[in-house]
Amino acid sequence: MKPSPLFTALLFTFILSHFPSAAQPHLGQAASASPARTLPNVIVIMCDDMGWSDIAPYGGEIDTPNLDRLAQNGLRFTQFYNTGRCCPTRASLLTGLYPHQAGIGHMMNDKGHDGYRGDLNRTSVTIPEVLKTAGYATYLSGKWHVTKHINPEGPKHNWPRQRGFDRFMGTIHGAGSFFDPNSLTLDNTQVPPSAIVGEEIFYYTDVINDFAADCIRDHHDTAPDQPFFLYVAHTAPHWPMHALPEDIAKYKGKYDKGWDAMRKARHKRQLEMGLVDPKWPVSPRDKKAPAWKDVELKKWQIARMEVFAAMVDNVDQGIGRILDALDDTGQLEDTLILFLADNGGCAETYGAKPDSKPTPPEQLEPMAPGELQTEMTPHKTRDGKIVRTGIGVIPGPADTALGYGLGWANASNTPFREYKHWVHEGGIASPLIAHWPNGIDAERNGQLDDTPAHLIDIMATCVDLADATYPRVFHEEKNKIQPMEGLSLAPAFQSQPQEITDQREALYWEHEGNRAIRIGDMKLVAKGRNGPWELYDLAKDRTELNNLAEKMPEKVEQMAAQWTDYATRTNVLPWPGTGKKK
């Protein structure tokens, strides 16, 4: 849907009345004067819990015409990586560091070690903090999720406005209802949905995209010669599976043949596109997921995927409105757009454990007008309906809370193994679409780039393109800032991807004890702190089916030692719970 006049009027009336300084972008203490219009705008759009193959440019059947447009007129990376989980990914993207270096090696809880504080630390600096020193305006629409302080009356030193963003609308917390999200915030004040959309239906994905589009238009009206950085951080398609009825209706019957057929069709399209190598066999269906012919409650299972697809579809619709805003203001040519996902498809049994029974519909007391939503999963809707979970509950409406389950997640990550949480390819492979008409060689339009790259490279890319200086010290305390870990992706935009490959020593991962290191085409990976190392040649076997560890023990030993050096240097080790607190 298009942004309504009511949405725009209420939103900016609220901002102007509560935060006069937010009416126009400001540069901050270290900013220079507005530069001549030679530096590109940068927009980073990230989805949450979306598998590598879910969008059409990576083999999916979900209708994503706007992402198709970006891919056809831009560049698709086939070996781009995230961290395998939402919080660490956001910390890594924002800081250009590995997540433990930024203090967020796990989630938003303090485990007693510097790598696991659950709060973005002050020895890191964010992309907006750096780009403001180069004269950029900075905006964030959507999910933050890099601080443990989410209460409206608590500390706000790590909220977006305090970490470099001129304007912010979104949620400080992570997942939650799409119709009534936890910790909904305008700048530094938490608000109910009515403060943003009035009496209109609040649907978070729409609101995120509409606010982003309004920031683009408002920026053009107030500071047309100033470049901007815009971070659009979606919660979709993370559970709960909430979608608008008209979007769900588009996918009725689309998944009646089940996850086996869907996975096979996606793999076929990936082969046709050249996204995957024919010599990589598609990984077998996860043993925990039954063959589709043996699935019970097929109607319910189909409905889960229909809602998931509707959520991704709605993201794409909103990206269309962002592109319209850029087109209408003449800024599309000068804007680098990066689209990616924070981790692989999610196999969690959220809301539908094997022994769960449907929650009966009941009516509770409605919430008071203006009451804040403080629960990650609300137990009731604003009008007082109890939120239903359990096997057989059809997802979509606000009074439901379910995920889409392992079988569909397995298909989302086609052709790879594993899921969110793990650091096999299914957990960490991310689509990355780069679109920049004035900065990417036209001959690269529609092409694939197999340069191995990582979230840590986005900071380096922004610093490079903005002609900014990455600081050695920052913040009021004059903290020494850790050096960037990433490399600029700009050479790949100019048909020189080998330059990145030649400079790359290795890429590293750790999450919940799951570990990996990639050196060239060789990847060493393990499940859990005590799981055995597995070794794969990704050039021949990116689906990780031919473990070479026994055949190449010296390689395993060498790469494992290098991973340990990394883990010691970046605060992965010592492991939390070992009693060796820092």
Coordinates of C-alpha atoms in Angstrom, one line a residue:
M1 CA 0.0 0.0 0.0
K2 CA 1.0 3.6 -0.5
P3 CA 1.8 5.8 2.5
S4 CA -1.5 7.4 3.5
P5 CA -1.8 11.1 4.1
L6 CA -2.9 10.3 7.6
F7 CA 0.3 8.3 8.2
T8 CA 2.5 11.1 6.9
A9 CA 0.6 13.9 8.8
L10 CA 0.6 12.1 12.1
L11 CA 4.1 10.9 11.9
F12 CA 5.7 14.3 11.2
T13 CA 3.3 16.2 13.5
F14 CA 4.5 13.9 16.3
I15 CA 8.2 14.3 15.4
L16 CA 7.9 18.1 15.1
S17 CA 6.0 18.5 18.3
H18 CA 8.2 16.2 20.4
F19 CA 11.6 16.5 18.8
P20 CA 12.1 19.8 17.0
S21 CA 15.7 19.1 16.3
A22 CA 14.7 16.0 14.3
A23 CA 12.8 18.1 11.8
Q24 CA 15.9 18.5 9.7
P25 CA 18.9 16.3 9.5
H26 CA 21.9 17.4 11.6
L27 CA 25.5 16.5 11.2
G28 CA 26.8 16.2 14.8
Q29 CA 29.9 17.6 16.4
A30 CA 32.5 16.3 14.0
A31 CA 30.6 16.8 10.7
S32 CA 31.9 19.0 8.0
A33 CA 29.7 21.4 5.9
S34 CA 27.4 19.8 3.4
P35 CA 29.5 18.5 0.5
A36 CA 28.9 19.0 -3.1
R37 CA 26.7 16.3 -4.6
T38 CA 29.4 13.9 -5.5
L39 CA 29.1 11.3 -2.7
P40 CA 26.5 8.5 -3.1
N41 CA 23.6 7.9 -0.8
V42 CA 23.7 4.5 0.8
I43 CA 20.6 2.4 1.6
V44 CA 21.0 -0.9 3.4
I45 CA 17.8 -3.0 3.5
M46 CA 17.9 -6.2 5.6
C47 CA 15.3 -8.9 6.0
D48 CA 15.0 -11.1 9.2
D49 CA 15.0 -14.9 9.1
M50 CA 14.8 -15.1 5.3
G51 CA 16.5 -18.1 3.5
W52 CA 18.9 -17.8 0.7
S53 CA 16.4 -19.0 -1.9
D54 CA 13.3 -17.2 -0.8
I55 CA 13.4 -14.3 -3.2
A56 CA 13.0 -14.6 -7.0
P57 CA 16.6 -13.4 -7.8
Y58 CA 17.9 -16.4 -5.9
G59 CA 15.6 -19.0 -7.2
G60 CA 12.4 -18.4 -5.2
E61 CA 8.9 -18.5 -6.5
I62 CA 7.7 -15.6 -4.2
D63 CA 6.7 -12.5 -6.2
T64 CA 9.5 -10.0 -5.7
P65 CA 9.4 -7.7 -8.8
N66 CA 11.2 -4.8 -7.1
L67 CA 14.1 -7.0 -6.0
D68 CA 14.1 -8.5 -9.5
R69 CA 14.5 -4.9 -10.9
L70 CA 17.4 -4.3 -8.5
A71 CA 19.1 -7.6 -9.5
Q72 CA 18.6 -7.1 -13.2
N73 CA 20.0 -3.6 -13.1
G74 CA 22.7 -4.4 -10.5
L75 CA 24.9 -7.1 -9.1
R76 CA 24.1 -10.3 -7.2
F77 CA 26.7 -11.8 -4.9
T78 CA 26.5 -15.6 -4.6
Q79 CA 28.9 -16.0 -1.7
F80 CA 28.0 -13.3 0.8
Y81 CA 27.7 -14.2 4.5
N82 CA 26.0 -13.2 7.7
T83 CA 26.6 -14.4 11.2
G84 CA 23.8 -16.9 11.5
R85 CA 21.7 -15.0 14.0
C86 CA 19.9 -11.6 14.3
C87 CA 21.7 -9.7 17.1
P88 CA 25.2 -10.6 16.1
T89 CA 24.4 -9.8 12.4
R90 CA 23.2 -6.4 13.3
A91 CA 26.2 -5.7 15.5
S92 CA 28.6 -6.8 12.8
L93 CA 26.8 -4.9 10.0
L94 CA 26.7 -1.7 12.0
T95 CA 30.3 -1.8 13.2
G96 CA 32.3 -3.5 10.6
L97 CA 33.6 -5.9 13.3
Y98 CA 33.0 -9.5 14.1
P99 CA 30.1 -9.6 16.6
H100 CA 32.1 -10.5 19.7
Q101 CA 34.3 -7.5 19.1
A102 CA 31.2 -5.3 19.3
G103 CA 30.1 -7.1 22.5
I104 CA 27.3 -9.1 21.0
G105 CA 28.5 -12.6 20.5
H106 CA 25.1 -14.1 21.4
M107 CA 21.9 -12.3 22.3
M108 CA 20.8 -9.4 24.6
N109 CA 22.0 -10.8 27.9
D110 CA 25.3 -10.3 29.7
K111 CA 27.2 -13.6 30.0
G112 CA 30.1 -12.1 32.0
H113 CA 32.6 -11.8 29.2
D114 CA 33.4 -8.8 27.0
G115 CA 32.4 -10.7 23.8
Y116 CA 29.0 -11.5 25.3
R117 CA 27.7 -8.3 27.0
G118 CA 24.6 -8.1 25.0
D119 CA 25.1 -4.4 24.5
L120 CA 26.9 -2.6 21.7
N121 CA 30.3 -1.5 23.2
R122 CA 32.1 1.8 23.1
T123 CA 35.3 0.4 21.5
S124 CA 33.2 0.1 18.3
V125 CA 31.8 2.8 16.1
T126 CA 28.7 2.6 13.9
I127 CA 28.3 3.3 10.2
P128 CA 26.2 6.4 10.9
E129 CA 28.7 7.7 13.5
V130 CA 31.4 7.5 10.9
L131 CA 29.4 8.8 7.9
K132 CA 28.2 11.8 9.9
T133 CA 31.8 13.0 10.1
A134 CA 31.8 13.0 6.2
G135 CA 28.7 15.1 6.1
Y136 CA 26.0 12.5 5.8
A137 CA 22.5 12.6 7.2
T138 CA 21.5 9.3 8.8
Y139 CA 18.2 7.5 9.2
L140 CA 17.0 4.2 10.6
S141 CA 13.6 2.6 10.0
G142 CA 12.9 -0.7 11.7
K143 CA 14.6 -3.2 14.1
W144 CA 17.5 -2.1 16.3
H145 CA 18.2 -5.1 18.6
V146 CA 21.8 -4.4 19.7
T147 CA 21.1 -3.3 23.3
K148 CA 19.7 -5.0 26.4
H149 CA 18.2 -1.7 27.6
I150 CA 14.8 -1.7 26.0
N151 CA 12.6 -0.2 28.7
P152 CA 11.3 3.3 28.0
E153 CA 12.6 4.6 31.4
G154 CA 15.9 2.8 31.2
P155 CA 19.3 3.8 29.8
K156 CA 19.3 5.0 26.2
H157 CA 23.0 5.3 25.5
N158 CA 22.8 2.6 22.9
W159 CA 19.6 3.6 21.3
P160 CA 19.8 4.6 17.6
R161 CA 19.8 8.4 18.2
Q162 CA 22.7 8.0 20.6
R163 CA 24.6 5.8 18.1
G164 CA 24.6 8.1 15.2
F165 CA 21.2 8.2 13.6
D166 CA 19.5 11.6 13.1
R167 CA 16.0 10.1 13.0
F168 CA 14.6 6.7 14.1
M169 CA 11.3 4.9 13.9
G170 CA 11.2 1.3 14.8
T171 CA 11.7 -1.2 17.7
I172 CA 14.5 -1.3 20.2
H173 CA 13.7 -5.0 20.8
G174 CA 13.8 -7.9 18.3
A175 CA 10.9 -10.0 17.2
G176 CA 7.2 -9.4 18.1
S177 CA 3.8 -8.8 16.8
F178 CA 3.6 -7.1 13.4
F179 CA 0.3 -5.5 14.4
D180 CA 1.4 -4.3 17.8
P181 CA 5.2 -4.5 18.2
N182 CA 7.2 -4.4 21.5
S183 CA 9.2 -1.2 22.2
L184 CA 7.8 0.8 19.2
T185 CA 9.8 4.0 19.3
L186 CA 10.0 7.4 17.6
D187 CA 13.4 8.8 18.1
N188 CA 13.8 8.4 21.9
T189 CA 10.2 8.0 22.9
Q190 CA 8.2 4.7 22.9
V191 CA 4.8 5.1 21.5
P192 CA 1.7 3.0 20.7
P193 CA 0.9 2.2 17.1
S194 CA -1.8 4.9 17.0
A195 CA 0.8 7.6 17.4
I196 CA 2.0 6.6 13.9
V197 CA -1.0 5.5 11.9
G198 CA -3.9 6.9 13.9
E199 CA -7.0 4.8 13.3
E200 CA -5.5 3.0 10.3
I201 CA -4.3 -0.7 10.5
F202 CA -0.8 -0.8 11.8
Y203 CA 1.3 -3.4 9.9
Y204 CA 5.0 -3.1 10.8
T205 CA 6.5 -4.0 7.5
D206 CA 4.4 -1.3 5.7
V207 CA 5.3 1.2 8.4
I208 CA 9.0 0.5 8.2
N209 CA 9.0 1.0 4.4
D210 CA 6.7 4.0 4.5
F211 CA 8.9 5.8 7.1
A212 CA 12.0 5.0 5.0
A213 CA 10.3 6.4 1.9
D214 CA 9.2 9.5 3.8
C215 CA 12.8 10.1 5.1
I216 CA 14.0 10.0 1.4
R217 CA 11.4 12.6 0.3
D218 CA 11.8 14.8 3.4
H219 CA 15.6 14.7 3.0
H220 CA 15.3 15.9 -0.6
D221 CA 13.0 18.7 0.5
T222 CA 15.3 19.9 3.3
A223 CA 18.8 19.0 2.2
P224 CA 19.0 18.0 -1.4
D225 CA 22.7 18.5 -1.7
Q226 CA 23.6 16.4 1.3
P227 CA 24.2 12.6 1.0
F228 CA 22.3 10.3 3.3
F229 CA 22.7 6.9 4.9
L230 CA 19.4 4.9 5.4
Y231 CA 19.2 1.6 7.2
V232 CA 15.9 -0.2 6.6
A233 CA 15.9 -3.1 9.1
H234 CA 12.9 -5.4 8.7
T235 CA 11.5 -7.9 11.1
A236 CA 9.8 -9.8 8.3
P237 CA 9.6 -12.7 7.7
H238 CA 10.7 -13.6 11.3
W239 CA 7.9 -15.2 13.3
P240 CA 5.2 -14.7 14.3
M241 CA 3.7 -15.4 10.9
H242 CA 1.6 -12.2 10.5
A243 CA 0.4 -11.0 7.1
L244 CA -2.3 -8.9 5.5
P245 CA -5.3 -10.9 4.1
E246 CA -4.8 -9.5 0.6
D247 CA -1.2 -10.6 0.5
I248 CA -2.0 -14.1 1.9
A249 CA -4.7 -14.5 -0.8
K250 CA -2.1 -14.2 -3.6
Y251 CA -0.5 -17.4 -2.5
K252 CA -3.5 -19.6 -2.0
G253 CA -2.7 -22.9 -3.7
K254 CA 0.9 -21.9 -4.4
Y255 CA 2.3 -24.5 -2.0
D256 CA -0.2 -27.3 -2.3
K257 CA 2.5 -29.6 -3.6
G258 CA 4.6 -29.2 -0.4
W259 CA 8.2 -28.5 0.6
D260 CA 9.8 -31.4 -1.4
A261 CA 8.4 -30.0 -4.7
M262 CA 9.2 -26.4 -3.7
R263 CA 12.8 -27.3 -3.0
K264 CA 13.2 -29.2 -6.2
A265 CA 11.8 -26.4 -8.3
R266 CA 14.0 -23.8 -6.5
H267 CA 17.1 -25.8 -7.2
K268 CA 16.2 -26.2 -10.8
R269 CA 15.8 -22.4 -11.2
Q270 CA 19.1 -21.8 -9.4
L271 CA 20.9 -24.1 -11.8
E272 CA 19.3 -22.3 -14.7
M273 CA 20.4 -18.9 -13.3
G274 CA 23.9 -20.1 -12.7
L275 CA 23.6 -19.4 -8.9
V276 CA 24.8 -22.9 -8.0
D277 CA 27.2 -25.3 -9.7
P278 CA 25.7 -28.5 -11.2
K279 CA 28.4 -30.5 -9.6
W280 CA 27.1 -29.6 -6.1
P281 CA 24.3 -32.1 -5.3
V282 CA 21.4 -30.5 -3.5
S283 CA 21.6 -31.5 0.2
P284 CA 19.1 -34.1 1.1
R285 CA 15.9 -33.2 2.9
D286 CA 16.5 -32.8 6.7
K287 CA 15.7 -36.2 8.4
K288 CA 13.6 -34.4 11.0
A289 CA 11.2 -33.2 8.2
P290 CA 8.9 -36.0 6.8
A291 CA 8.5 -36.5 3.1
W292 CA 5.6 -34.4 2.0
K293 CA 3.5 -37.4 1.1
D294 CA 3.7 -38.4 4.7
V295 CA 2.8 -35.1 6.2
E296 CA -0.3 -34.8 8.4
L297 CA -2.4 -31.7 8.6
K298 CA -1.3 -30.6 5.1
K299 CA -3.8 -27.7 5.0
W300 CA -2.2 -26.2 8.1
Q301 CA 1.3 -26.7 6.8
I302 CA 0.4 -25.1 3.5
A303 CA -1.1 -22.1 5.3
R304 CA 2.1 -21.5 7.2
M305 CA 4.1 -21.2 4.0
E306 CA 1.4 -19.1 2.3
V307 CA 1.7 -16.5 5.2
F308 CA 5.5 -16.6 5.1
A309 CA 5.4 -15.9 1.3
A310 CA 3.0 -13.1 1.9
M311 CA 5.4 -11.5 4.4
V312 CA 8.3 -11.5 1.9
D313 CA 5.9 -10.2 -0.8
N314 CA 4.9 -7.3 1.4
V315 CA 8.6 -6.4 2.0
D316 CA 9.1 -6.2 -1.8
Q317 CA 6.0 -4.1 -2.2
G318 CA 7.5 -1.6 0.3
I319 CA 10.8 -1.6 -1.5
G320 CA 8.9 -0.5 -4.5
R321 CA 7.7 2.5 -2.6
I322 CA 11.3 3.3 -1.5
L323 CA 12.4 3.1 -5.2
D324 CA 9.5 5.4 -6.1
A325 CA 10.7 7.9 -3.6
L326 CA 14.2 7.8 -5.1
D327 CA 12.8 8.0 -8.6
D328 CA 10.4 10.9 -7.8
T329 CA 13.2 12.9 -6.2
G330 CA 15.8 12.1 -8.8
Q331 CA 18.1 10.3 -6.4
L332 CA 18.1 6.7 -7.7
E333 CA 21.1 7.1 -9.9
D334 CA 23.3 8.4 -7.1
T335 CA 22.2 5.8 -4.5
L336 CA 23.9 2.5 -3.6
I337 CA 21.2 0.0 -2.5
L338 CA 22.3 -3.1 -0.7
F339 CA 19.7 -5.8 0.1
L340 CA 20.5 -8.8 2.3
A341 CA 19.2 -11.1 5.1
D342 CA 20.4 -11.5 8.7
N343 CA 20.6 -15.3 8.8
G344 CA 19.2 -18.4 7.1
G345 CA 15.7 -19.7 7.3
C346 CA 14.5 -20.5 10.8
A347 CA 13.6 -24.0 11.8
E348 CA 12.5 -23.2 15.3
T349 CA 9.2 -24.8 16.5
Y350 CA 7.8 -21.4 17.7
G351 CA 4.2 -21.7 18.7
A352 CA 3.8 -25.2 17.4
K353 CA 5.8 -27.7 19.4
P354 CA 5.0 -31.4 18.8
D355 CA 2.9 -31.7 21.9
S356 CA 1.1 -28.3 21.6
K357 CA -2.6 -28.0 21.3
P358 CA -4.5 -25.1 19.8
T359 CA -5.2 -22.3 22.3
P360 CA -9.0 -21.7 22.3
P361 CA -10.1 -18.2 21.2
E362 CA -11.1 -16.2 24.3
Q363 CA -11.8 -12.6 25.0
L364 CA -9.8 -10.6 27.6
E365 CA -10.0 -6.9 28.6
P366 CA -8.9 -4.6 25.7
M367 CA -5.7 -2.7 26.2
A368 CA -6.1 0.9 27.3
P369 CA -5.7 3.7 24.7
G370 CA -2.1 4.7 24.4
E371 CA -0.9 1.7 26.4
L372 CA 2.6 0.5 25.4
Q373 CA 3.2 -3.1 24.2
T374 CA 6.0 -4.5 26.4
E375 CA 5.8 -8.2 25.6
M376 CA 7.8 -9.9 22.8
T377 CA 4.8 -12.2 22.1
P378 CA 1.7 -10.4 23.3
H379 CA -0.7 -12.6 25.2
K380 CA -3.6 -10.5 23.8
T381 CA -4.4 -8.2 21.0
R382 CA -5.2 -4.5 21.5
D383 CA -8.9 -5.3 21.3
G384 CA -8.6 -8.0 23.9
K385 CA -8.4 -11.3 21.9
I386 CA -6.2 -14.0 23.4
V387 CA -3.2 -14.8 21.1
R388 CA -3.5 -18.4 19.9
T389 CA -0.7 -20.9 19.4
G390 CA -0.6 -24.6 18.8
I391 CA -0.6 -27.2 16.0
G392 CA -3.5 -26.5 13.7
V393 CA -3.8 -22.8 14.4
I394 CA -3.9 -21.0 11.0
P395 CA -1.4 -18.1 11.2
G396 CA -1.8 -14.6 9.7
P397 CA -4.0 -12.6 12.0
A398 CA -2.9 -10.6 15.0
D399 CA -4.3 -13.1 17.5
T400 CA -2.0 -15.9 16.3
A401 CA 1.7 -16.5 17.0
L402 CA 3.5 -19.3 15.1
G403 CA 6.6 -20.0 13.0
Y404 CA 6.6 -21.8 9.6
G405 CA 8.6 -24.8 10.8
L406 CA 11.5 -27.0 9.8
G407 CA 10.2 -28.4 6.6
W408 CA 9.6 -25.1 5.0
A409 CA 12.9 -23.7 6.4
N410 CA 14.7 -26.6 4.8
A411 CA 13.3 -25.5 1.5
S412 CA 14.1 -21.8 2.2
N413 CA 17.7 -22.6 2.4
T414 CA 17.9 -24.6 -0.8
P415 CA 20.4 -26.1 -1.7
F416 CA 22.2 -25.8 1.6
R417 CA 22.3 -27.7 4.9
E418 CA 21.2 -26.4 8.3
Y419 CA 19.5 -23.2 9.4
K420 CA 19.6 -20.0 11.6
H421 CA 21.9 -20.7 14.6
W422 CA 24.3 -22.9 12.7
V423 CA 27.3 -21.9 10.6
H424 CA 27.0 -24.4 7.9
E425 CA 26.0 -22.7 4.7
G426 CA 22.2 -22.8 5.3
G427 CA 22.7 -20.7 8.4
I428 CA 25.1 -18.1 7.1
A429 CA 24.6 -17.7 3.3
S430 CA 22.8 -14.5 2.5
P431 CA 21.6 -13.0 -0.7
L432 CA 23.3 -9.7 -1.4
I433 CA 21.9 -7.5 -4.2
A434 CA 23.9 -4.3 -5.0
H435 CA 22.3 -1.6 -7.2
W436 CA 23.9 1.7 -8.0
P437 CA 23.5 3.0 -11.6
N438 CA 26.2 5.6 -11.3
G439 CA 28.7 3.4 -9.5
I440 CA 28.4 -0.2 -10.8
D441 CA 29.7 -0.8 -14.3
A442 CA 26.8 -1.1 -16.6
E443 CA 28.3 -4.3 -18.1
R444 CA 27.9 -5.9 -14.7
N445 CA 24.1 -5.4 -14.6
G446 CA 22.3 -8.7 -14.1
Q447 CA 25.6 -10.5 -13.4
L448 CA 26.6 -12.8 -10.6
D449 CA 29.7 -12.2 -8.5
D450 CA 31.2 -15.2 -6.6
T451 CA 33.5 -13.1 -4.4
P452 CA 33.4 -14.4 -0.8
A453 CA 32.3 -11.5 1.3
H454 CA 30.8 -10.8 4.7
L455 CA 28.8 -8.3 6.7
I456 CA 32.1 -6.8 8.0
D457 CA 32.6 -5.5 4.5
I458 CA 29.6 -3.1 4.5
M459 CA 31.3 -0.6 6.9
A460 CA 34.5 -0.7 4.8
T461 CA 32.4 -0.1 1.7
C462 CA 30.6 2.8 3.2
V463 CA 33.8 4.4 4.5
D464 CA 35.4 4.0 1.1
L465 CA 32.5 5.4 -1.0
A466 CA 31.8 8.3 1.4
D467 CA 35.5 9.3 1.4
A468 CA 35.2 9.1 5.2
T469 CA 37.9 8.5 7.8
Y470 CA 37.4 5.6 10.1
P471 CA 38.4 6.9 13.6
R472 CA 41.1 5.6 16.0
V473 CA 39.2 7.2 18.9
F474 CA 35.6 8.1 19.3
H475 CA 32.8 8.9 21.8
E476 CA 33.0 11.3 24.7
E477 CA 35.3 9.0 26.6
K478 CA 37.8 9.1 23.7
N479 CA 37.8 5.3 23.5
K480 CA 40.2 3.6 21.3
I481 CA 38.2 2.1 18.4
Q482 CA 39.0 -1.3 17.1
P483 CA 40.2 -1.4 13.5
M484 CA 37.7 -2.4 10.8
E485 CA 37.8 -6.1 10.0
G486 CA 36.3 -5.9 6.5
L487 CA 37.2 -4.9 3.0
S488 CA 35.4 -2.5 0.6
L489 CA 33.2 -4.2 -2.0
A490 CA 33.8 -1.3 -4.4
P491 CA 36.3 -3.2 -6.6
A492 CA 33.6 -5.8 -7.4
F493 CA 31.4 -2.9 -8.6
Q494 CA 34.1 -2.0 -11.0
S495 CA 34.7 -5.6 -12.4
Q496 CA 37.7 -6.1 -10.1
P497 CA 36.5 -8.7 -7.6
Q498 CA 39.8 -10.5 -7.5
E499 CA 41.3 -7.5 -5.7
I500 CA 39.0 -8.4 -2.7
T501 CA 39.9 -12.1 -2.9
D502 CA 43.6 -11.4 -3.0
Q503 CA 43.4 -9.3 0.2
R504 CA 41.2 -11.7 2.1
E505 CA 43.1 -13.8 4.6
A506 CA 40.1 -15.7 6.0
L507 CA 36.5 -15.3 7.2
Y508 CA 35.4 -16.5 10.6
W509 CA 32.2 -17.4 12.5
E510 CA 31.1 -18.5 16.0
H511 CA 27.6 -18.7 17.4
E512 CA 26.4 -20.8 20.3
G513 CA 29.6 -22.8 20.0
N514 CA 29.0 -23.5 16.3
R515 CA 32.4 -22.6 14.6
A516 CA 33.7 -22.0 11.2
I517 CA 36.6 -20.6 9.2
R518 CA 36.9 -20.1 5.5
I519 CA 40.3 -19.7 3.8
G520 CA 40.0 -19.5 0.0
D521 CA 37.6 -22.3 -1.0
M522 CA 38.3 -24.4 2.1
K523 CA 35.9 -24.2 5.0
L524 CA 36.3 -25.8 8.4
V525 CA 33.0 -26.0 10.4
A526 CA 31.7 -27.7 13.5
K527 CA 28.5 -27.9 15.5
G528 CA 28.8 -26.9 19.1
R529 CA 31.8 -26.3 21.3
N530 CA 32.7 -30.0 21.3
G531 CA 31.6 -31.1 17.9
P532 CA 34.2 -32.5 15.5
W533 CA 35.6 -30.3 12.8
E534 CA 34.3 -31.0 9.3
L535 CA 36.3 -29.9 6.2
Y536 CA 34.8 -29.0 2.8
D537 CA 36.1 -27.7 -0.5
L538 CA 33.4 -25.2 -1.3
A539 CA 34.4 -24.9 -4.9
K540 CA 33.5 -28.5 -5.4
D541 CA 31.0 -29.0 -2.6
R542 CA 29.3 -25.9 -1.3
T543 CA 26.4 -28.0 -0.1
E544 CA 28.8 -29.6 2.4
L545 CA 28.2 -33.2 1.8
N546 CA 31.8 -34.6 1.3
N547 CA 33.7 -34.2 4.6
L548 CA 37.4 -34.2 3.9
A549 CA 38.6 -34.0 7.5
E550 CA 39.9 -37.6 7.7
K551 CA 41.7 -37.3 4.4
M552 CA 43.3 -33.9 5.2
P553 CA 44.1 -33.9 9.0
E554 CA 47.0 -31.5 8.6
K555 CA 44.7 -29.0 6.9
V556 CA 42.2 -29.4 9.7
E557 CA 44.9 -28.8 12.3
Q558 CA 46.2 -25.7 10.6
M559 CA 42.8 -24.1 10.1
A560 CA 41.6 -25.0 13.6
A561 CA 44.7 -23.3 15.0
Q562 CA 44.0 -20.2 13.0
W563 CA 40.4 -20.2 14.1
T564 CA 41.5 -20.4 17.8
D565 CA 43.9 -17.4 17.2
Y566 CA 40.9 -15.5 15.8
A567 CA 38.6 -16.5 18.7
T568 CA 41.2 -15.4 21.3
R569 CA 41.8 -12.1 19.5
T570 CA 38.2 -11.2 19.1
N571 CA 36.7 -12.2 22.5
V572 CA 35.0 -15.4 21.4
L573 CA 37.2 -17.2 24.0
P574 CA 37.2 -17.9 26.8
W575 CA 33.7 -19.5 26.5
P576 CA 31.0 -18.1 28.7
G577 CA 30.3 -20.3 31.7
T578 CA 33.9 -21.5 32.0
G579 CA 34.5 -19.4 35.1
K580 CA 37.3 -17.4 33.4
K581 CA 35.6 -14.0 33.5
K582 CA 37.3 -10.9 32.2

